[in-house]
Coordinates of C-alpha atoms in Angstrom, one line a residue:
Chain L
M74 CA 92.5 101.2 -132.1
N75 CA 95.6 99.5 -133.4
F76 CA 96.5 99.8 -137.1
K77 CA 99.3 98.3 -139.2
V78 CA 102.1 100.6 -140.3
I79 CA 102.4 100.6 -144.1
E80 CA 105.3 102.9 -144.2
N81 CA 107.2 105.5 -142.0
K82 CA 109.4 107.2 -144.6
K83 CA 111.8 110.0 -144.3
L84 CA 110.9 112.8 -146.7
S85 CA 113.5 115.4 -145.8
K86 CA 116.0 116.1 -143.0
K87 CA 113.3 116.3 -140.3
D88 CA 110.0 115.3 -142.0
F89 CA 108.4 111.9 -142.2
V90 CA 105.3 110.4 -143.7
L91 CA 103.6 107.7 -141.7
S92 CA 100.9 105.6 -143.3
V93 CA 98.7 103.1 -141.6
E94 CA 96.2 100.6 -142.9
V95 CA 92.6 101.2 -141.7
D96 CA 90.4 98.3 -142.6
E97 CA 87.3 99.5 -140.8
E98 CA 85.1 100.9 -143.6
S99 CA 83.0 102.8 -141.2
L100 CA 86.0 104.7 -139.8
L101 CA 87.3 105.6 -143.2
K102 CA 83.9 106.9 -144.3
R103 CA 83.8 109.2 -141.3
I104 CA 87.1 110.9 -142.1
K105 CA 86.6 114.5 -143.4
P106 CA 89.3 116.9 -144.6
G107 CA 90.7 119.0 -141.7
Q108 CA 90.3 116.3 -139.0
F109 CA 93.1 114.9 -136.9
A110 CA 94.2 111.7 -135.1
M111 CA 95.8 111.0 -131.8
I112 CA 98.9 108.8 -132.3
G113 CA 100.7 106.6 -129.7
V114 CA 104.3 107.3 -130.2
S115 CA 105.9 104.4 -128.4
P116 CA 106.3 101.2 -130.4
T117 CA 106.3 99.2 -127.1
Q118 CA 103.9 99.8 -124.3
S119 CA 105.4 102.5 -122.2
F120 CA 104.2 105.2 -119.8
D121 CA 107.0 107.6 -120.9
P122 CA 106.0 109.5 -122.9
L123 CA 102.6 109.1 -121.6
L124 CA 100.3 110.8 -124.0
K125 CA 99.3 110.3 -127.6
R126 CA 100.3 113.1 -130.0
P127 CA 97.8 114.9 -132.3
L128 CA 98.6 114.9 -136.1
G129 CA 96.5 116.2 -138.9
I130 CA 95.1 113.6 -141.3
F131 CA 97.3 114.3 -144.3
N132 CA 95.9 111.9 -146.9
V133 CA 93.5 109.1 -147.4
E134 CA 93.9 106.7 -150.3
K135 CA 91.6 103.7 -150.3
N136 CA 92.3 102.1 -146.9
V137 CA 95.6 103.9 -146.2
V138 CA 95.6 106.9 -143.9
S139 CA 98.7 109.1 -143.9
F140 CA 100.3 111.7 -141.6
I141 CA 103.1 114.1 -142.2
Y142 CA 105.2 115.0 -139.2
R143 CA 108.3 117.0 -138.3
V144 CA 110.6 115.8 -135.6
Y145 CA 110.5 118.5 -133.0
G146 CA 110.9 116.7 -129.7
R147 CA 110.9 113.4 -127.9
G148 CA 107.5 112.2 -129.0
T149 CA 108.0 112.8 -132.7
K150 CA 111.5 111.4 -132.5
L151 CA 110.1 108.1 -131.0
L152 CA 107.5 108.0 -133.8
T153 CA 110.3 107.6 -136.4
N154 CA 111.2 104.2 -134.8
F155 CA 108.0 102.5 -136.2
K156 CA 108.8 100.0 -138.9
Q157 CA 106.6 98.6 -141.6
G158 CA 104.3 95.9 -140.4
E159 CA 104.3 97.1 -136.7
E160 CA 101.1 97.9 -134.9
I161 CA 100.5 101.5 -133.9
S162 CA 97.8 102.9 -131.6
V163 CA 95.7 105.6 -133.3
L164 CA 92.5 107.3 -132.4
L165 CA 90.6 108.7 -135.4
P166 CA 88.9 110.7 -136.9
L167 CA 88.8 113.5 -134.4
G168 CA 87.7 117.1 -134.4
N169 CA 85.5 119.2 -136.7
S170 CA 86.4 119.6 -140.4
I171 CA 87.0 122.2 -143.0
P172 CA 83.6 123.7 -144.2
E173 CA 82.9 122.3 -147.7
Q174 CA 80.1 124.5 -148.9
F175 CA 82.2 127.0 -150.8
D176 CA 83.2 126.9 -154.5
K177 CA 86.6 128.6 -154.4
Y178 CA 89.3 127.9 -151.9
L179 CA 92.8 129.2 -151.2
F180 CA 94.7 126.8 -148.9
I181 CA 97.7 128.3 -147.1
A182 CA 100.2 125.9 -145.7
G183 CA 103.2 126.9 -143.6
G184 CA 105.8 124.1 -143.3
V185 CA 104.3 120.8 -142.0
G186 CA 101.0 122.8 -141.7
I187 CA 100.5 121.2 -145.2
G188 CA 99.4 118.1 -143.1
G189 CA 96.3 120.0 -142.1
V190 CA 95.1 121.3 -145.5
F191 CA 96.4 118.9 -148.1
L192 CA 93.5 116.4 -147.9
A193 CA 91.0 119.3 -148.3
A194 CA 92.8 120.7 -151.3
K195 CA 92.9 117.3 -152.9
T196 CA 89.3 116.3 -152.1
F197 CA 87.8 119.6 -153.0
L198 CA 89.7 119.7 -156.3
Q199 CA 88.4 116.2 -157.1
A200 CA 84.9 117.4 -156.3
G201 CA 85.3 120.0 -159.0
K202 CA 85.9 123.0 -156.8
D203 CA 88.3 125.8 -157.7
V204 CA 91.3 125.2 -155.5
H205 CA 94.7 126.9 -155.2
L206 CA 97.4 126.1 -152.7
L207 CA 100.1 128.4 -151.3
Y208 CA 102.9 126.4 -149.7
G209 CA 105.7 128.1 -147.8
E210 CA 109.0 126.9 -146.4
K211 CA 112.4 128.0 -145.3
N212 CA 114.1 126.4 -148.3
R213 CA 113.9 123.9 -151.1
E214 CA 115.0 120.9 -148.9
N215 CA 112.1 121.3 -146.5
L216 CA 109.4 121.2 -149.1
S217 CA 108.5 117.6 -148.1
A218 CA 105.0 117.5 -149.5
L219 CA 105.9 118.7 -153.0
A220 CA 105.7 115.3 -154.7
F221 CA 102.3 114.6 -153.2
I222 CA 101.0 118.0 -154.4
E223 CA 102.3 117.4 -157.9
K224 CA 100.9 113.9 -157.9
Y225 CA 97.4 115.2 -157.4
K226 CA 97.9 118.2 -159.7
I227 CA 96.9 120.7 -157.1
P228 CA 97.3 124.3 -158.5
L229 CA 100.3 125.6 -156.5
T230 CA 102.4 128.6 -155.7
V231 CA 105.5 127.9 -153.6
F232 CA 107.3 130.4 -151.4
T233 CA 110.7 129.8 -149.8
E234 CA 112.3 132.3 -147.5
D235 CA 115.7 131.9 -149.2
G236 CA 114.3 131.8 -152.7
S237 CA 115.8 128.4 -153.4
Y238 CA 112.5 127.3 -154.9
G239 CA 109.4 129.1 -156.2
K240 CA 109.0 132.7 -155.2
K241 CA 111.2 134.3 -152.6
G242 CA 109.4 135.4 -149.4
F243 CA 106.7 134.3 -147.0
V244 CA 103.6 132.5 -148.0
T245 CA 101.6 135.4 -146.7
D246 CA 103.1 137.6 -149.5
G247 CA 100.8 135.8 -152.0
L248 CA 97.5 136.3 -150.3
T249 CA 96.3 139.5 -151.8
E250 CA 96.0 137.9 -155.3
F251 CA 93.3 135.6 -153.9
T252 CA 90.7 137.8 -152.2
D253 CA 87.9 136.2 -154.2
R254 CA 88.3 132.8 -152.4
V255 CA 87.7 131.4 -149.0
W256 CA 91.0 131.0 -147.1
V257 CA 92.0 128.0 -145.0
A258 CA 95.4 128.2 -143.3
C259 CA 97.5 125.8 -141.3
G260 CA 101.0 126.6 -140.0
P261 CA 103.0 128.3 -137.2
I262 CA 101.2 130.8 -135.0
P263 CA 103.0 134.0 -136.5
M264 CA 101.8 132.9 -139.9
L265 CA 98.2 132.3 -138.7
K266 CA 98.2 135.7 -137.0
A267 CA 99.3 137.4 -140.3
V268 CA 96.7 135.5 -142.3
K269 CA 94.0 136.3 -139.8
E270 CA 94.8 140.0 -139.8
L271 CA 94.9 140.3 -143.6
S272 CA 91.7 138.3 -144.0
E273 CA 90.0 140.7 -141.6
R274 CA 91.4 143.7 -143.3
L275 CA 90.4 142.5 -146.7
G276 CA 87.0 141.1 -145.6
V277 CA 87.9 137.6 -146.8
K278 CA 86.2 134.6 -145.2
C279 CA 89.0 132.7 -143.5
F280 CA 89.4 129.5 -141.4
L281 CA 92.4 128.6 -139.3
S282 CA 93.5 125.0 -138.4
L283 CA 95.0 125.2 -134.9
D284 CA 97.3 122.9 -133.1
T285 CA 97.6 122.8 -129.3
R286 CA 99.0 120.4 -126.8
M287 CA 96.4 117.8 -126.1
A288 CA 95.9 115.0 -123.6
C289 CA 92.8 113.1 -124.7
G290 CA 91.8 114.5 -128.1
V291 CA 88.1 113.8 -127.6
G292 CA 86.9 116.7 -125.5
A293 CA 87.3 115.2 -122.0
C294 CA 90.4 116.7 -120.4
L295 CA 89.8 120.4 -121.4
G296 CA 93.5 120.8 -121.7
C297 CA 93.7 122.0 -125.2
V298 CA 91.4 125.0 -125.1
V299 CA 91.9 128.1 -127.3
K300 CA 90.7 131.6 -126.5
T301 CA 87.9 132.8 -128.7
V302 CA 85.5 135.7 -128.7
N303 CA 83.0 133.3 -127.2
G304 CA 85.2 132.1 -124.4
Y305 CA 87.4 129.0 -124.3
K306 CA 86.8 126.4 -126.9
R307 CA 88.3 122.9 -127.1
C308 CA 90.7 122.7 -130.0
C309 CA 89.9 118.9 -130.3
V310 CA 86.1 119.1 -130.6
E311 CA 85.0 122.7 -131.5
G312 CA 88.3 122.8 -133.5
P313 CA 90.8 122.3 -134.9
I314 CA 89.2 124.4 -137.6
F315 CA 88.0 127.8 -136.4
D316 CA 86.6 130.9 -138.1
A317 CA 89.5 133.3 -138.1
T318 CA 87.3 136.1 -136.7
E319 CA 86.4 133.9 -133.8
V320 CA 89.8 133.0 -132.4
L321 CA 92.0 135.2 -130.4
L322 CA 95.6 134.4 -131.2
Chain C
M203 CA 82.6 86.1 -112.6
N204 CA 80.4 88.6 -110.7
L205 CA 82.2 91.9 -110.1
E206 CA 79.3 93.6 -108.6
V207 CA 79.9 95.7 -105.5
E208 CA 77.5 97.4 -103.1
L209 CA 78.8 100.6 -101.5
F210 CA 76.8 103.1 -99.4
G211 CA 73.6 101.4 -100.4
V212 CA 74.3 101.6 -104.2
K213 CA 74.9 98.6 -106.4
F214 CA 77.6 99.0 -109.1
K215 CA 78.1 96.4 -111.8
N216 CA 81.8 96.6 -111.2
P217 CA 84.3 98.5 -109.0
V218 CA 86.1 100.2 -111.9
W219 CA 85.0 103.8 -112.4
T220 CA 86.3 106.8 -114.2
A221 CA 87.8 109.7 -112.2
S222 CA 86.4 113.2 -112.3
G223 CA 87.9 115.4 -114.9
T224 CA 89.3 112.6 -117.0
F225 CA 86.3 111.3 -118.8
G226 CA 84.2 114.4 -119.3
F227 CA 80.6 113.4 -118.8
G228 CA 81.2 110.0 -120.4
I229 CA 79.5 110.7 -123.7
E230 CA 82.7 112.3 -125.1
Y231 CA 84.1 108.8 -125.4
K232 CA 81.0 107.1 -126.9
D233 CA 82.6 106.6 -130.3
F234 CA 85.7 104.9 -128.9
V235 CA 84.6 102.7 -126.0
D236 CA 81.7 100.6 -124.8
L237 CA 80.5 102.8 -122.1
N238 CA 78.5 100.0 -120.6
K239 CA 81.7 98.3 -119.3
I240 CA 82.2 101.1 -116.9
G241 CA 81.0 100.7 -113.3
A242 CA 80.4 104.4 -112.7
V243 CA 81.4 107.8 -114.2
C244 CA 82.5 110.6 -111.8
V245 CA 81.6 113.6 -113.9
K246 CA 83.7 116.7 -114.3
G247 CA 83.5 118.9 -111.2
L248 CA 80.3 120.9 -111.1
S249 CA 79.9 124.3 -109.5
I250 CA 76.8 126.4 -108.9
N251 CA 77.6 128.8 -111.7
P252 CA 79.4 127.9 -115.0
R253 CA 83.1 128.4 -114.9
E254 CA 85.5 129.4 -117.7
G255 CA 88.5 127.7 -116.2
N256 CA 92.2 128.8 -116.3
E257 CA 94.1 130.5 -119.1
P258 CA 96.1 128.0 -121.3
P259 CA 98.6 126.4 -121.4
R260 CA 96.7 124.1 -119.0
I261 CA 98.6 120.8 -119.4
W262 CA 102.2 119.6 -119.5
E263 CA 103.5 116.1 -119.9
T264 CA 106.0 114.9 -117.4
P265 CA 107.9 111.5 -117.0
C266 CA 105.1 108.9 -116.6
G267 CA 102.6 111.6 -115.8
M268 CA 101.2 115.0 -116.6
L269 CA 100.5 118.3 -114.9
N270 CA 97.1 119.9 -115.3
A271 CA 95.6 123.2 -114.3
I272 CA 92.2 123.2 -116.0
G273 CA 90.7 125.4 -113.3
L274 CA 87.4 123.5 -112.9
Q275 CA 85.9 124.6 -116.2
N276 CA 82.3 123.4 -116.3
P277 CA 78.9 124.4 -117.5
G278 CA 77.3 124.7 -114.1
V279 CA 75.2 122.2 -112.1
E280 CA 71.9 123.3 -113.6
Y281 CA 73.0 122.8 -117.2
F282 CA 74.3 119.4 -116.2
V283 CA 71.0 118.3 -114.7
E284 CA 68.9 119.7 -117.5
K285 CA 71.0 119.1 -120.6
I286 CA 73.6 116.5 -120.0
L287 CA 72.2 114.0 -117.4
P288 CA 69.3 113.0 -119.7
Q289 CA 71.8 111.9 -122.3
L290 CA 73.4 109.5 -119.8
S291 CA 70.3 107.7 -118.9
S292 CA 70.5 105.2 -121.8
Y293 CA 73.8 103.8 -120.5
E294 CA 74.3 101.3 -117.7
F295 CA 77.0 103.1 -115.8
K296 CA 76.1 104.9 -112.6
V297 CA 76.6 108.6 -112.4
I298 CA 78.5 110.2 -109.5
A299 CA 78.4 114.0 -109.5
N300 CA 81.7 115.5 -108.4
I301 CA 80.9 118.9 -106.9
Y302 CA 82.8 121.9 -105.5
G303 CA 82.3 125.4 -104.4
S304 CA 84.3 128.3 -103.1
T305 CA 82.2 128.6 -99.9
V306 CA 80.2 126.1 -97.8
D307 CA 77.0 127.7 -99.1
E308 CA 78.0 127.1 -102.7
Y309 CA 78.7 123.4 -102.0
I310 CA 75.3 123.3 -100.3
A311 CA 73.6 124.9 -103.2
V312 CA 75.1 122.4 -105.7
A313 CA 74.2 119.5 -103.5
K314 CA 70.6 120.7 -103.2
T315 CA 70.3 121.1 -106.9
L316 CA 71.3 117.5 -107.4
N317 CA 68.8 116.2 -104.8
S318 CA 66.1 116.1 -107.5
A319 CA 68.5 114.6 -110.2
E320 CA 67.4 111.0 -110.2
G321 CA 70.2 109.8 -112.4
V322 CA 72.8 110.8 -109.9
C323 CA 73.6 107.9 -107.4
A324 CA 76.0 109.8 -105.2
I325 CA 78.0 113.0 -104.9
E326 CA 81.7 113.3 -104.6
L327 CA 82.9 116.3 -102.7
N328 CA 86.0 117.9 -104.3
I329 CA 87.8 119.4 -101.3
S330 CA 91.1 118.9 -102.9
C331 CA 91.4 120.8 -106.2
P332 CA 94.9 122.4 -106.2
N333 CA 94.3 124.5 -109.3
V334 CA 91.9 127.3 -108.4
K335 CA 92.3 129.7 -105.6
K336 CA 89.1 128.7 -103.9
G337 CA 88.9 125.2 -105.4
G338 CA 88.1 123.6 -102.1
L339 CA 91.7 122.8 -101.2
A340 CA 91.3 125.2 -98.3
F341 CA 88.8 122.7 -97.0
G342 CA 90.9 119.7 -97.9
V343 CA 94.0 120.6 -95.9
D344 CA 92.3 121.4 -92.6
P345 CA 90.5 118.6 -90.7
V346 CA 88.2 121.0 -88.9
E347 CA 87.2 122.8 -92.1
A348 CA 86.9 119.5 -94.0
A349 CA 84.6 118.1 -91.3
R350 CA 82.5 121.3 -91.2
L351 CA 81.9 121.1 -94.9
T352 CA 81.2 117.4 -94.9
E353 CA 78.6 117.8 -92.2
A354 CA 76.9 120.8 -94.0
V355 CA 76.7 118.9 -97.3
K356 CA 75.5 115.7 -95.6
K357 CA 72.7 117.8 -94.1
A358 CA 71.7 119.3 -97.4
S359 CA 72.0 116.2 -99.6
D360 CA 69.7 113.3 -100.0
K361 CA 72.5 111.3 -101.7
P362 CA 75.4 109.4 -100.3
V363 CA 78.4 111.7 -100.0
I364 CA 82.0 110.6 -101.0
V365 CA 84.7 113.0 -99.9
K366 CA 87.7 113.2 -102.2
L367 CA 90.9 113.7 -100.3
S368 CA 93.9 115.7 -101.1
P369 CA 97.4 114.2 -100.9
N370 CA 98.8 117.7 -100.4
V371 CA 98.7 117.4 -96.6
T372 CA 101.0 116.4 -93.8
D373 CA 98.7 113.7 -92.5
I374 CA 95.9 112.4 -94.8
V375 CA 94.7 110.0 -92.1
E376 CA 93.8 112.9 -89.8
I377 CA 91.6 114.4 -92.5
A378 CA 90.1 111.1 -93.4
K379 CA 89.1 110.4 -89.8
A380 CA 87.7 113.9 -89.4
V381 CA 85.4 113.6 -92.4
E382 CA 84.3 110.1 -91.4
S383 CA 83.2 111.5 -88.0
A384 CA 81.4 114.3 -89.8
G385 CA 79.2 111.7 -91.6
A386 CA 80.9 111.0 -95.0
D387 CA 79.6 107.8 -96.6
A388 CA 82.9 107.0 -98.3
L389 CA 86.2 108.5 -99.1
S390 CA 88.1 108.7 -102.4
A391 CA 91.8 109.1 -102.5
I392 CA 93.9 110.6 -103.9
N393 CA 93.4 113.8 -105.9
T394 CA 96.5 115.1 -107.8
L395 CA 99.7 116.2 -106.2
M396 CA 100.6 119.8 -106.6
G397 CA 103.6 120.2 -109.0
M398 CA 105.4 122.6 -111.3
A399 CA 107.4 122.5 -114.5
I400 CA 109.6 125.2 -116.0
D401 CA 110.6 126.0 -119.5
I402 CA 114.3 126.6 -119.1
Y403 CA 114.8 128.8 -122.2
K404 CA 111.8 131.0 -121.8
R405 CA 112.5 130.8 -118.1
K406 CA 108.8 130.7 -117.4
P407 CA 106.5 128.1 -115.8
K408 CA 105.1 125.6 -118.4
L409 CA 101.6 126.2 -117.1
K410 CA 100.0 129.6 -117.1
N411 CA 98.6 128.8 -113.6
R412 CA 102.2 128.2 -112.5
F413 CA 101.3 125.1 -110.5
G414 CA 99.3 122.1 -111.7
G415 CA 98.1 118.8 -110.4
L416 CA 100.4 115.8 -111.1
S417 CA 98.6 112.7 -112.2
G418 CA 99.4 109.4 -114.0
P419 CA 101.5 106.3 -113.3
A420 CA 104.2 108.6 -111.6
I421 CA 101.9 109.1 -108.5
K422 CA 100.7 105.5 -108.1
P423 CA 103.0 104.4 -105.3
I424 CA 102.1 107.5 -103.2
A425 CA 98.4 106.8 -103.9
V426 CA 98.7 103.1 -102.9
R427 CA 100.4 104.1 -99.7
M428 CA 97.8 106.7 -98.8
V429 CA 94.9 104.4 -99.6
Y430 CA 96.5 101.7 -97.4
Q431 CA 96.9 104.2 -94.5
V432 CA 93.4 105.7 -94.8
S433 CA 91.6 102.3 -95.2
K434 CA 93.3 101.0 -92.1
A435 CA 92.1 104.1 -90.2
V436 CA 88.4 104.3 -91.2
S437 CA 85.5 101.9 -91.4
I438 CA 83.8 103.6 -94.4
P439 CA 84.6 102.4 -97.9
V440 CA 87.7 104.0 -99.6
I441 CA 87.8 104.4 -103.3
G442 CA 91.4 104.2 -104.7
I443 CA 92.6 106.7 -107.3
G444 CA 96.0 107.6 -108.5
G445 CA 97.8 106.5 -111.7
I446 CA 95.8 103.3 -112.2
S447 CA 96.5 102.3 -115.8
T448 CA 96.5 98.5 -115.8
W449 CA 94.5 95.8 -114.0
Q450 CA 97.6 95.0 -112.0
D451 CA 97.6 98.6 -110.7
A452 CA 93.9 98.2 -109.8
V453 CA 94.6 95.0 -107.9
E454 CA 97.3 96.7 -105.8
F455 CA 94.7 99.3 -104.7
F456 CA 92.1 96.6 -103.8
L457 CA 94.7 94.7 -101.8
A458 CA 95.7 98.0 -100.1
G459 CA 92.1 98.3 -98.9
A460 CA 90.2 100.1 -101.7
S461 CA 86.6 98.9 -102.2
A462 CA 86.5 100.4 -105.7
V463 CA 88.9 102.3 -108.0
Q464 CA 88.8 105.2 -110.3
V465 CA 90.8 105.3 -113.5
G466 CA 91.9 108.8 -114.4
T467 CA 94.7 109.9 -116.7
A468 CA 94.9 106.4 -118.3
N469 CA 91.7 107.3 -120.1
F470 CA 93.5 109.9 -122.0
F471 CA 96.2 107.6 -123.5
N472 CA 94.1 104.5 -123.5
P473 CA 90.3 105.1 -123.8
K474 CA 89.8 101.3 -123.3
A475 CA 91.7 101.3 -120.0
V476 CA 88.6 100.7 -117.9
E477 CA 87.4 97.8 -120.1
E478 CA 90.8 96.2 -120.0
I479 CA 91.1 96.6 -116.2
V480 CA 87.7 95.0 -115.7
N481 CA 88.6 92.0 -117.8
G482 CA 92.0 91.7 -116.1
I483 CA 90.5 91.8 -112.6
E484 CA 88.1 89.1 -113.5
S485 CA 90.9 86.8 -114.6
Y486 CA 93.0 87.6 -111.6
M487 CA 90.1 86.8 -109.2
E488 CA 89.5 83.5 -111.0
E489 CA 93.2 82.7 -110.8
M490 CA 93.5 83.7 -107.1
G491 CA 90.2 82.0 -106.1
Y492 CA 88.3 85.1 -105.1
S493 CA 84.6 84.8 -105.6
S494 CA 83.7 88.4 -105.0
V495 CA 85.5 91.8 -105.1
K496 CA 84.8 92.2 -101.4
D497 CA 87.0 89.2 -100.6
M498 CA 90.0 90.8 -102.3
V499 CA 89.6 94.2 -100.5
G500 CA 92.4 94.7 -98.0
D501 CA 93.5 91.0 -98.4
L502 CA 97.1 91.9 -98.0
R503 CA 99.4 89.3 -96.4
E504 CA 101.8 91.1 -94.0

């Protein structure tokens, strides 16, 4: 599917927000918090790089769907070239979603992992649920999603490794205060490992949003599997949201 | 324009199919494409018992291509026949069952299980998977073994048998001739080329399996050459596979001698690839004055 780019704006040194216009009502309605999209990163038709890139659906406002991404390699670097008004090839919505049957949530975002939990935090808060967000980063400059979080008044605790904003330390330092909530975490693997271990030790229900290299994003290539207690599961279909007790990180 | 082709006694609405391992069982794509535009779906390789597949990482992107080492993960042939095949019956595409085994007996057992599966129009013998130790490649690189297996499966199966050839050989024509003599109804070529990529800072292979099969536009010229050589050497139909991403790519294969084509890796980055290729071939045929696909096959002016 081709969508029109509304904006592709730099938020910080390496982070961008990409917004596209989705006019198909039926598609918009299908989007659930925690899902992702496969994004074609070349503005012109090219076979290099060949594959689309998976990005979590960061936000949906009316008919505008947004993604937050950090420039890590060639694909994300190319993505920064998209200009307003250009067409971009996007497959969405993909994957399962964050379970919504609970009343109290703690969302845990490490860096651009905010892209995987923000929409849930916003949507669940609007639905009257009790929501708190822990957002961790290296330093103040990297806290790219701060303005969005403040805009939607999501209850927040920020952690920076250098103490330049919020509390000094890792996002995982704040977990023990919230053992009466369901945890949902998205971020780098070491962070997810720590969250998983703590949730198991404290007996807290916990979900992890995983990110692996993908080719198709729809369950066909079997390239993105993650190891679980029940064998390999496709991150793109059975995931990206997994029960923390199920996945083997 | 009528794109219908008849191969090994089966009528296909068009000669553009999806390659095994790149389109799941078809239904994975139902929300994104009109599955009825597809001539046939070659399903993910089926074995007698379910298989877990290889440890990840299983894929790595390369210039104009990708490496994969999935390791033939599949739910087993019985599960396919009982649970998946019935879901495919409402679609117009033909179903080709790609099968493999680690021994001749395993291949025979899978083929026999499929005899009663009405929805399966043909079987495709994978004798060329480079990614599992006994993934059939042992059969695919030796003309005598390849012929022995083909003969055994032909005897066991009520369905037409397509043999999928490996490019990881010195002389693909020799293998092609051997399996033709052994009774193959058609050939498909090529499977992936064995490759490797290395993470230079970790100083480790990118894939856990060390090696993987290279696919995508990068391998197309090799595939066109091999399809050309094989189709000159045999009289059974050859199905062209290898990096086909656009209708122009597909036409190259037809002119090289392919009677049908399979689209593989392109499905990953463009789920509508088959539909676009079908439409493109139609316009090309009109423009060039072909009235049937058959007329275009091997119509190379040299």
